Amino acid sequence: MKPAAFEYRKASTVEEAVEQLTQLGDDAKLLAGGQSLVAMMNFRLVRPSALVDVKGILDLQYVEANGEGLKIGALTPHRWIETMEDPGVLEGFSVLKSAARWVGHYPIRTLGTFGGSIAHADPSAEWCMLATLLDAEMVVVGPGGERMIPASDFFQGFFTTALEPDEMIIEVRFPEPAPYAALQEFARRAGDYGIVAAAVALDLQGGECRSARVVLGGVSDVPLRIPEAEQVLEGADIGQEVFKEAGQEAAKVIDPPSDVQGTAEYRRDLAATLIQRALTEAVAKVKEAADAR
Amino acid sequence: MKDTHPIEITVNGRVHEIEVESRRTLADVLRHDLGYTGTHLGCEHGICGACTVLLDGLPVRSCLLFGVQADECEVETVEGLESDGRLNPLQEAFSAHHGLQCGFCTPGFLMLATGFLRENLDPTEEEVREAVSSNLCRCTGYQGIIEAVLDAAGKGGERTETAADETAASETSRNQEESVSVEDVSLSGAGEANQ
Ligand SMILES: Cc1cc2nc3c(=O)[nH]c(=O)nc-3n(C[C@H](O)[C@H](O)[C@H](O)COP(=O)(O)OP(=O)(O)OC[C@H]3O[C@@H](n4cnc5c(N)ncnc54)[C@H](O)[C@@H]3O)c2cc1C
Ligand code: FES
Ligand code: FES
């Protein structure tokens, strides 16, 4: 179908974008890569009165090491993350690069942006899951200035976030390196949203797990942390048995939806399997790092 | 009142200056305003890839982009692949490997593969499979498309060859055709056994 009529504006700075959003009122929206918004407009699921095109704010395209952590400009295309080579970034954040290939298809990754995915807040979106997994903070600018929103407050439900209608995400900050993190998902066709996705991060001391994070996508209205699975892992001697138990524990406590893609039961099975796979991948990274030394 | 904007858009090297309504997608600008009807529309929401074109050299879904956003951009469509009525090596490979049947999806696959092969000069089969999974084809079963892209990669993708290269290339393609047809028989046999 064709989208409803709207007024098109272009902004070349963040200040200009926020000013236009404020002027145009609550029905106006930012247009970044358009890879979610235009699809929804074509379906007339949304009918914004005006769009402020921010794609031309090229200053917001960057991936930068920030002390221990990482800063990603909101308008950085998915494809940049997929093709990043900087060893300084990859050492702590290789999970971003390896997850990028799951984010939509190649021609969607050329236009779609990191900040757009976070703002769109699909509960199975890889960037939203990794933001939750790694305690990212969103740097947001509105008419009143800048504020930081931690991921745990940011995602509030299906496509619902803590953003005000006249606010813009300018940057996403990952505070600490996560060398032993991994994301695994299953979709019927490579590049489609995962039916279920699992992301994990481990902190290991020898063979023992000091702390663990487990986040599932596709099983709730936000990327969901699973403390029950984390508890299974914490303090345990790592190995397939514990991984399996963590997966099974998660499958027990979640209440996933049933739809055309799969029943709740199927999603529970996927969750258990994918958690186990992601943990296996994370530990393989520990071995790789040890071999490299 | 219609919200319209003047844009300057270069399509296959030709500059067009037109006035477009902001809600018009790039696909519709190409098809209806500029007459490049080789770009097809299937789903209009980013799933099928029939509308794939190159925007400043990179493959994009032209149904998920407004024409106004392509102001001052270079667009390449399927019409730009041939030269002087001759198909380019990628198009030849699609023909040789039966990478098309009804042809509806073909412009999208050709532009996807063109962008892909510019970035990946020597792709593995797995990389080709992953790239090809961006688009949908309801006829071929994809095998011919994958073989065509791999074959074209070996020939330098879209590069137009010299006359001497051409004989060599058509010979290799004939040889490959033979070996492919043998594979095809066994593949279709396996398919039947599965049914
Ligand atoms: C077929 C298909 C498959 C896909 N599969 C996946 C997938 O598997 N995983 C995945 O994660 N995504 C997937 N996507 C979505 C894709 O990743 C989008 O790029 C992303 O969701 C939105 O980013 P965008 O830049 O295109 O934003 P847009 O579509 O331009 O905007 C999306 C929303 O965010 C708002 N917005 C955008 N930028 C900002 C900002 N900086 N500040 C505040 N608000 C902003 C817009 O106003 C709009 O409401 C898929 C898309 C398609 C069409
Ligand atoms: S028509 Fe654009 S992706 Fe289907
Ligand atoms: S050839 Fe018919 S859809 Fe692909």
Coordinates of N, CA, C and O and ligand atoms in Angstrom, one line a residue, chain B residues 99-106 109 136-142 145, ligand 3:
Chain B
G99 N 18.5 -18.9 -13.6 CA 18.3 -18.1 -12.4 C 17.0 -17.3 -12.4 O 16.7 -16.5 -11.5
L100 N 16.2 -17.6 -13.5 CA 14.8 -16.9 -13.5 C 13.9 -17.8 -14.3 O 14.2 -18.6 -15.1
Q101 N 12.6 -17.7 -13.9 CA 11.5 -18.3 -14.6 C 10.5 -17.3 -15.0 O 10.6 -16.8 -16.2
C102 N 9.6 -16.8 -14.1 CA 8.7 -15.8 -14.5 C 9.4 -14.4 -14.7 O 8.9 -13.6 -15.4
G103 N 10.5 -14.3 -13.9 CA 11.3 -13.0 -14.1 C 10.8 -11.9 -13.2 O 11.5 -10.8 -13.2
F104 N 9.8 -12.1 -12.4 CA 9.3 -10.9 -11.6 C 10.3 -10.5 -10.6 O 10.6 -9.3 -10.4
C105 N 11.0 -11.4 -10.0 CA 11.9 -11.1 -8.9 C 13.3 -10.7 -9.4 O 14.2 -10.2 -8.7
T106 N 13.5 -11.0 -10.7 CA 14.9 -10.9 -11.3 C 15.6 -9.5 -11.2 O 16.7 -9.5 -10.8
F109 N 17.0 -9.3 -7.7 CA 18.1 -10.2 -7.5 C 19.3 -9.6 -8.2 O 20.5 -9.7 -7.7
L136 N 13.1 -12.7 -2.1 CA 12.2 -13.8 -2.4 C 12.0 -14.1 -3.8 O 11.9 -13.2 -4.6
C137 N 12.0 -15.4 -4.2 CA 11.7 -15.9 -5.5 C 10.7 -17.0 -5.4 O 10.9 -17.9 -4.6
R138 N 9.6 -16.9 -6.0 CA 8.5 -18.0 -5.9 C 8.7 -19.0 -7.0 O 7.9 -20.0 -7.0
C139 N 9.6 -18.9 -7.9 CA 9.7 -19.9 -9.0 C 10.9 -20.8 -8.9 O 10.8 -22.0 -8.9
T140 N 12.1 -20.2 -8.8 CA 13.3 -21.0 -9.1 C 13.8 -22.0 -8.1 O 14.5 -22.9 -8.4
G141 N 13.4 -21.7 -6.8 CA 14.0 -22.6 -5.8 C 15.4 -22.1 -5.4 O 16.1 -22.8 -4.7
Y142 N 15.8 -21.0 -5.9 CA 17.1 -20.3 -5.5 C 18.4 -20.9 -6.0 O 19.4 -20.2 -6.2
I145 N 19.9 -19.3 -9.0 CA 20.3 -17.9 -8.7 C 21.7 -17.9 -8.0 O 22.6 -17.2 -8.3
Ligands
FES3 S1 11.5 -16.1 -11.2 FE1 9.4 -16.0 -10.7 S2 9.5 -15.0 -8.7 FE2 11.6 -15.5 -9.2

